[in-house]
Short mmCIF file of C-alpha atoms in Angstrom, two decimals:
data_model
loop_
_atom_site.label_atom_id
_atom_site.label_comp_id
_atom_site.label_asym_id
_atom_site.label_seq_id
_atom_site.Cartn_x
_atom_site.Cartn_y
_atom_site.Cartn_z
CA UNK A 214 0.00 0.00 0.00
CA UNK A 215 1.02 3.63 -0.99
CA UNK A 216 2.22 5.64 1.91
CA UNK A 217 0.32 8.74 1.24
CA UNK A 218 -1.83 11.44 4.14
CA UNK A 219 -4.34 13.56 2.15
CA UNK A 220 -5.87 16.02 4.31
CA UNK A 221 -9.75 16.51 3.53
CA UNK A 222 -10.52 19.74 4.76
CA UNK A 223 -7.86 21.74 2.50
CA UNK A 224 -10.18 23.78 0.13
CA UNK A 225 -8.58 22.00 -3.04
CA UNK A 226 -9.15 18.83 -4.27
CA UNK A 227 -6.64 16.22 -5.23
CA UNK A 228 -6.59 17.37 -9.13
CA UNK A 229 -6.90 21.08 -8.74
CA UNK A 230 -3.54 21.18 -6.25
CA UNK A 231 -1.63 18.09 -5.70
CA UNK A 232 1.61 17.98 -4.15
CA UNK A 233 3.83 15.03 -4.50
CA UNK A 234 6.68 14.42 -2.36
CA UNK A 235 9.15 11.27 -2.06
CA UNK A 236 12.25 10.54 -0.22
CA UNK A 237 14.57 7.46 0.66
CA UNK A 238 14.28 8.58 4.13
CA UNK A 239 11.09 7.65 6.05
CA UNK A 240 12.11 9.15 8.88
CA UNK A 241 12.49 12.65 7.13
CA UNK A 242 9.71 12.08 4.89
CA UNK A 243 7.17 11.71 7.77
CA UNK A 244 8.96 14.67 9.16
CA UNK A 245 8.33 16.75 5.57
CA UNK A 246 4.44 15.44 5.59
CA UNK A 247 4.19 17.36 9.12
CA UNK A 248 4.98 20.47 7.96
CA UNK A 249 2.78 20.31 5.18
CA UNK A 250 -0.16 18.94 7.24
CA UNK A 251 -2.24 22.32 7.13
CA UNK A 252 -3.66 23.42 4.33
CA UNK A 253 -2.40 21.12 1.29
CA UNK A 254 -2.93 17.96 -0.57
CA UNK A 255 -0.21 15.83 -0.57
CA UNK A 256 0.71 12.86 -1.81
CA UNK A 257 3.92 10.81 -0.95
CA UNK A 258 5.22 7.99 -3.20
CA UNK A 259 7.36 4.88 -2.51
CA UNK A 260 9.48 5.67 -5.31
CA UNK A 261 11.15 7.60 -7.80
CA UNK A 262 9.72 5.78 -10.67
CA UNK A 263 6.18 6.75 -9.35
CA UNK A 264 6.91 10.97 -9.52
CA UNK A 265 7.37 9.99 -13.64
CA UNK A 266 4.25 8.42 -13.86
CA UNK A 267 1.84 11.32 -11.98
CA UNK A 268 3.54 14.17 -13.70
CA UNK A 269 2.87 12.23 -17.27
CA UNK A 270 -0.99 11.26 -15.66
CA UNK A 271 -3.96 13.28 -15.15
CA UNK A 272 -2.79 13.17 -11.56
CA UNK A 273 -0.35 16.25 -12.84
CA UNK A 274 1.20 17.59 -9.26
CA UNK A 275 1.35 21.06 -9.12
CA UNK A 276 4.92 20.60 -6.71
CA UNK A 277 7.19 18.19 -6.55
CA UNK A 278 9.07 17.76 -3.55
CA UNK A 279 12.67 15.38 -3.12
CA UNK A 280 16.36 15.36 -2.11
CA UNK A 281 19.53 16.17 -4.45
CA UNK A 282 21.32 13.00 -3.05
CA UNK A 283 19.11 9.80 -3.01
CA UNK A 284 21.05 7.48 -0.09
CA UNK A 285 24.72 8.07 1.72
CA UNK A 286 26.22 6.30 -1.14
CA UNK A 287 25.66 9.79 -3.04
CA UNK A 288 27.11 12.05 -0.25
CA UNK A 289 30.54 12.37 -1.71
CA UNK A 290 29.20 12.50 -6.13
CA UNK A 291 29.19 15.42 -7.78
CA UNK A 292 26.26 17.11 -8.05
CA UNK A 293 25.51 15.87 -11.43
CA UNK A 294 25.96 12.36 -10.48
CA UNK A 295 22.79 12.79 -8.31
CA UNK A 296 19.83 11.15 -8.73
CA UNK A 297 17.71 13.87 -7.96
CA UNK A 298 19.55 16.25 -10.07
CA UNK A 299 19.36 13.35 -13.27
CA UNK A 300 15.22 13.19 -12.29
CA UNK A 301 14.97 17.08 -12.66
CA UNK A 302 15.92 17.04 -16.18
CA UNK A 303 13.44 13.96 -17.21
CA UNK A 304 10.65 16.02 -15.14
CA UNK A 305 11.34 19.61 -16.77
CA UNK A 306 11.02 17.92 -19.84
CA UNK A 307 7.23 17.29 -19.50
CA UNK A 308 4.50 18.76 -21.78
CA UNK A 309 3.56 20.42 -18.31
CA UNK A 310 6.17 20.08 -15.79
CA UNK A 311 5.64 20.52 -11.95
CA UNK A 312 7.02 23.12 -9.81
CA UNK A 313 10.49 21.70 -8.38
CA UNK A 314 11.79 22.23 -5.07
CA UNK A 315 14.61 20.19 -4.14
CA UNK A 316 16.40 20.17 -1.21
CA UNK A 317 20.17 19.27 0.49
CA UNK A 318 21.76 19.21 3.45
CA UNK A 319 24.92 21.96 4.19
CA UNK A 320 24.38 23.96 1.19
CA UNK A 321 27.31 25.90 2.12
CA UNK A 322 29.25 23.21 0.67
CA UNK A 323 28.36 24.17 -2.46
CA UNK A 324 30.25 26.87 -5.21
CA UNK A 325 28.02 29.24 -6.34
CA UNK A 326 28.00 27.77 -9.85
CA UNK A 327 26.66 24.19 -8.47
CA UNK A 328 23.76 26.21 -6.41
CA UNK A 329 22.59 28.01 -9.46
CA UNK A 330 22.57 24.86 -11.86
CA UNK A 331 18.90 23.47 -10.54
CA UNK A 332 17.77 26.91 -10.74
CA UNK A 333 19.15 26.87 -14.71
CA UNK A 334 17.06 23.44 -14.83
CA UNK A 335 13.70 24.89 -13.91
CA UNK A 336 13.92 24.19 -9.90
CA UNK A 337 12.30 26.90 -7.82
CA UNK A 338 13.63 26.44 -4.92
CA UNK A 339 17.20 24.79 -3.61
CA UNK A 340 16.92 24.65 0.51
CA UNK A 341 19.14 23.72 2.79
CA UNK A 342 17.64 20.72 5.63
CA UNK A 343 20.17 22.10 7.40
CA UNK A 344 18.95 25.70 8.08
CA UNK A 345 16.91 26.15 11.10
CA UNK A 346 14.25 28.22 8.87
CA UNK A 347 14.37 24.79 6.79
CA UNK A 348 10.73 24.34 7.86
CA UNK A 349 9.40 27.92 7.83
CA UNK A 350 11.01 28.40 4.21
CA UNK A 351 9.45 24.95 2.82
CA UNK A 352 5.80 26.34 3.53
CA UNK A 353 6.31 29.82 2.56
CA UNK A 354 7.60 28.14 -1.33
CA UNK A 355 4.97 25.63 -1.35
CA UNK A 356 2.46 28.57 -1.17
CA UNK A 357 4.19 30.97 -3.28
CA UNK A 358 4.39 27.81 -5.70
CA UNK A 359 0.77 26.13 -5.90
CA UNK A 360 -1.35 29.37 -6.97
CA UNK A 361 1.03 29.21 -9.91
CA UNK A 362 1.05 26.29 -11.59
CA UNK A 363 0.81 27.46 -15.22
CA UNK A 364 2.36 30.46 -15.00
CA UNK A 365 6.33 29.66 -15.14
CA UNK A 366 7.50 33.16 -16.34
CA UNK A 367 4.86 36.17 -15.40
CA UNK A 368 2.33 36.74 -17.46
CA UNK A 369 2.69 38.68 -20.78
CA UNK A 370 6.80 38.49 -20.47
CA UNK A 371 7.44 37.15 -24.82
CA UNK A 372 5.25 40.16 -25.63
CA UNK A 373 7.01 42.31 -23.00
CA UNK A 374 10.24 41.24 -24.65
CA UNK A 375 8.66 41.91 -27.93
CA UNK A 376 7.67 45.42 -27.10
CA UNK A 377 11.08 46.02 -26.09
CA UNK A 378 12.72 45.01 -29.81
CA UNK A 379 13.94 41.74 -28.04
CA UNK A 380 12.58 40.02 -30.59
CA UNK A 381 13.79 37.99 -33.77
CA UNK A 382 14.09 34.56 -35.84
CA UNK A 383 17.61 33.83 -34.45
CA UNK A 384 18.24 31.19 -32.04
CA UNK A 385 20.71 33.93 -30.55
CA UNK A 386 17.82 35.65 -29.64
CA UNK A 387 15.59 33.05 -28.62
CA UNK A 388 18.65 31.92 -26.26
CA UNK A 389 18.51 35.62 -25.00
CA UNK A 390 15.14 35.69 -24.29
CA UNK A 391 15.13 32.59 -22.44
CA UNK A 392 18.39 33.91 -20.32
CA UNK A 393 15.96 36.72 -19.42
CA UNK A 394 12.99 35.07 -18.03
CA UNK A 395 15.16 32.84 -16.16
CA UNK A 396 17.42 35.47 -14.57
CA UNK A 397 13.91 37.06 -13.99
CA UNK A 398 12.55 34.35 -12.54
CA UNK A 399 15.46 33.68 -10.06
CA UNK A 400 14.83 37.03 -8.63
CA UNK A 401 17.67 37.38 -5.91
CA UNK A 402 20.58 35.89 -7.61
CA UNK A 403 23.40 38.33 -9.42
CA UNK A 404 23.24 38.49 -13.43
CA UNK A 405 26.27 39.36 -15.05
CA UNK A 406 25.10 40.38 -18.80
CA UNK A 407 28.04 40.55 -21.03
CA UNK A 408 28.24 42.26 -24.48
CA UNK A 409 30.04 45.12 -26.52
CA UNK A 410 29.14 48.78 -26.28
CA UNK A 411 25.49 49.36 -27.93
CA UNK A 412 24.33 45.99 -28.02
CA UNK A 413 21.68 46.37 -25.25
CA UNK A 414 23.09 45.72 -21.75
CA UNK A 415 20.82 47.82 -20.45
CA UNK A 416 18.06 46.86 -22.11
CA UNK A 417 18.19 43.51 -21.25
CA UNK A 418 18.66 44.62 -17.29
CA UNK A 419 15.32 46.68 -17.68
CA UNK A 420 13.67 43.53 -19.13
CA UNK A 421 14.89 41.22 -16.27
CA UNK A 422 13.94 43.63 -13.71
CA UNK A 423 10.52 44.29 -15.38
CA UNK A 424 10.04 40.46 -15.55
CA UNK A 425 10.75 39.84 -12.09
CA UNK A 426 7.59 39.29 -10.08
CA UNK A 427 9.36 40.12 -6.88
CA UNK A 428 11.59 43.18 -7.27
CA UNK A 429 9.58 44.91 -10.54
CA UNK A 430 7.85 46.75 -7.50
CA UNK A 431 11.14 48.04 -6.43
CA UNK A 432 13.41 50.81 -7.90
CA UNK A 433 15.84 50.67 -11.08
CA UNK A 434 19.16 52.57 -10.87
CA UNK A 435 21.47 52.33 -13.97
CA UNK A 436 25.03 53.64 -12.46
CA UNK A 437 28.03 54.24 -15.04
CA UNK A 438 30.50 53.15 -12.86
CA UNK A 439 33.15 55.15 -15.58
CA UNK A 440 31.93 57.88 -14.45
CA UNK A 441 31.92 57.88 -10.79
CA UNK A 442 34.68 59.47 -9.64
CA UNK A 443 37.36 56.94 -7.54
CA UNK A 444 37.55 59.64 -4.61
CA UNK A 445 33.44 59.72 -4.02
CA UNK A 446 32.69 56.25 -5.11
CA UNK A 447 32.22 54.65 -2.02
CA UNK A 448 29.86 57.34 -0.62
CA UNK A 449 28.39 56.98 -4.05
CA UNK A 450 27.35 53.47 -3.55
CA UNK A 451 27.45 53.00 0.26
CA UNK A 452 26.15 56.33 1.39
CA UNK A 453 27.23 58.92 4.49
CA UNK A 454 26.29 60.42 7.10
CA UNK A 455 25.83 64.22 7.31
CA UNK A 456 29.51 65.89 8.54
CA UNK A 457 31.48 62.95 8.04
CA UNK A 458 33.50 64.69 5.43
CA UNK A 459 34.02 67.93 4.20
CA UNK A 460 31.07 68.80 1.77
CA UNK A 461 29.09 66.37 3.53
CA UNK A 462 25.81 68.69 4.22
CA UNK A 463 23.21 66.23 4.71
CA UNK A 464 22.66 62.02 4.73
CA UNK A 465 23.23 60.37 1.35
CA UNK A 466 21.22 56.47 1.50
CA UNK A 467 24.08 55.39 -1.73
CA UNK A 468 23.03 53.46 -4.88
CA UNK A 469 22.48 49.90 -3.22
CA UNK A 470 20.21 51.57 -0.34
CA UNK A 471 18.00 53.43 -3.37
CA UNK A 472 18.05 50.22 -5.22
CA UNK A 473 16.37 48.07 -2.29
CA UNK A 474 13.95 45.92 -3.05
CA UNK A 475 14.66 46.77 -6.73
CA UNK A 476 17.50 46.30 -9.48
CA UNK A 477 20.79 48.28 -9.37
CA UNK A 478 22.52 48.13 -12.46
CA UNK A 479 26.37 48.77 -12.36
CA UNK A 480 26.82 49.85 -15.96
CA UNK A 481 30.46 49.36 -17.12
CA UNK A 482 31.42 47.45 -13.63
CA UNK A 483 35.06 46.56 -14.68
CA UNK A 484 35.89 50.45 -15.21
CA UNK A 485 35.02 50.99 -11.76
CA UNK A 486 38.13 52.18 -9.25
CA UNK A 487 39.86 48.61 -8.68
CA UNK A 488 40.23 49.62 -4.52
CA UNK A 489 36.46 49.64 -4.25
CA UNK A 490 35.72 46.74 -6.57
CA UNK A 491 36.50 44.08 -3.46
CA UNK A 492 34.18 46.17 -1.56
CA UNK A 493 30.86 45.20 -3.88
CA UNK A 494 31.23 41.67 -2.97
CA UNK A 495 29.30 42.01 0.01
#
């Protein structure tokens, strides 16, 4: 028999918001089925094989839930050796895939390069077991996640892009569009956008900041960093306070405090004074 808990009184019904979730570990999956024991549908497997089978079904979850590493014998593989990571790409795949949120333990572990790559695979969420907000953050994506189940980029973003000129035949272009719904869609994570003078770096920034559901609500600040001068730069960026240097005659928030909640655009980054460029990493 299935192990499965379906919770009647949740105000869906098992086709209009399923939630499938599976792990090797019972322990941890009972522990996963606890926190989503208010409010949701779910629906745990026995295995692996079984998460195929709904997604390709009428069943159709609108989340799917599982680890990177499927067993210790995966602890030490890279993380495209995974399991989980190999069952992403058959699942994205789909006519209609699911929501993805996969999770790991000691994230930290990870270079920023290996974090991103389930993002670049259609995951929408990476979390780390091992954060004490583990729990608090699984909910708050599952939420954010079922409302949305057809709606992988935000509504109207190909004829945003086409509005904008980003538009074309090419498979250059159809490449760049992509990059911009997904750099959209990953919200809090740095872009770097590369290109000569005049192709449309900033256009493309406007588009990803337009496109993102999250911080299109906030500011965006386009800063040539050629142009700001090396002595000021750091109160240009990082703000002051009134008096703490001559000519200082009242507060100044900087370009990262304007830009909360929004995009800031550093424009030319690799012109900017070399002594301040270690400062930007945090």
């Amino acid at each position: 028999m299935k192990s499965s808990l379906e919770i009647q009184e949740a105000p869906m019904s098992t086709q209009d918001a399923p939630i499938l979730i599976w792990d090797w570990n019972p322990e941890r999956l009972q522990r996963l089925l606890g926190v989503l024991h208010s409010g949701f549908i779910v629906k745990a497997v026995e295995n692996p094989e079984e998460i195929i089978e709904c997604v390709s079904s009428k069943y159709r979850p609108h989340v799917v839930i599982l680890p990177l590493r499927w067993g210790h014998s995966e602890s030490s593989l890279a993380l495209e050796k995974c399991s989980g990571f190999d069952l992403i790409d058959t699942l994205t795949r789909s006519s209609d895939p699911p929501q993805i949120i996969l999770f790991e333990n000691g994230l930290n572990r990870f270079t920023l390069s290996d974090y991103c790559r389930p993002f670049q695979k259609g995951v929408v969420a990476f979390l780390d077991e091992s954060d004490p907000s583990f729990k608090i953050n699984l909910m708050k994506k599952v939420e954010e996640c079922v409302p949305q189940r057809r709606v992988r980029w935000p509504i109207g973003s190909l004829a945003f892009l086409e509005n904008m000129g980003l538009v074309g035949p090419s498979s250059a272009l159809h490449c760049m569009q992509e990059f911009v719904q997904k750099a959209a869609y990953l919200s809090d994570v740095p872009v770097l956008i590369a290109g000569h003078s005049g192709t449309g770096k900033e256009l493309i920034a406007r588009a990803v900041h337009h496109l993102d559901q999250k911080r299109s609500k906030g500011p965006f600040i386009a800063v040539n960093c050629s142009a700001v001068s090396g002595m000021l730069a750091e109160s240009e960026f990082f703000g002051h306070k009134r008096g703490s240097f001559t000519g200082a005659v009242s507060d100044r928030p900087g370009y990262f405090r304007a830009a909360h909640q929004g995009v800031l655009f550093l424009d030319e980054i690799g012109e900017l004074d070399i002594r301040l460029q270690p400062k930007l990493l945090r």
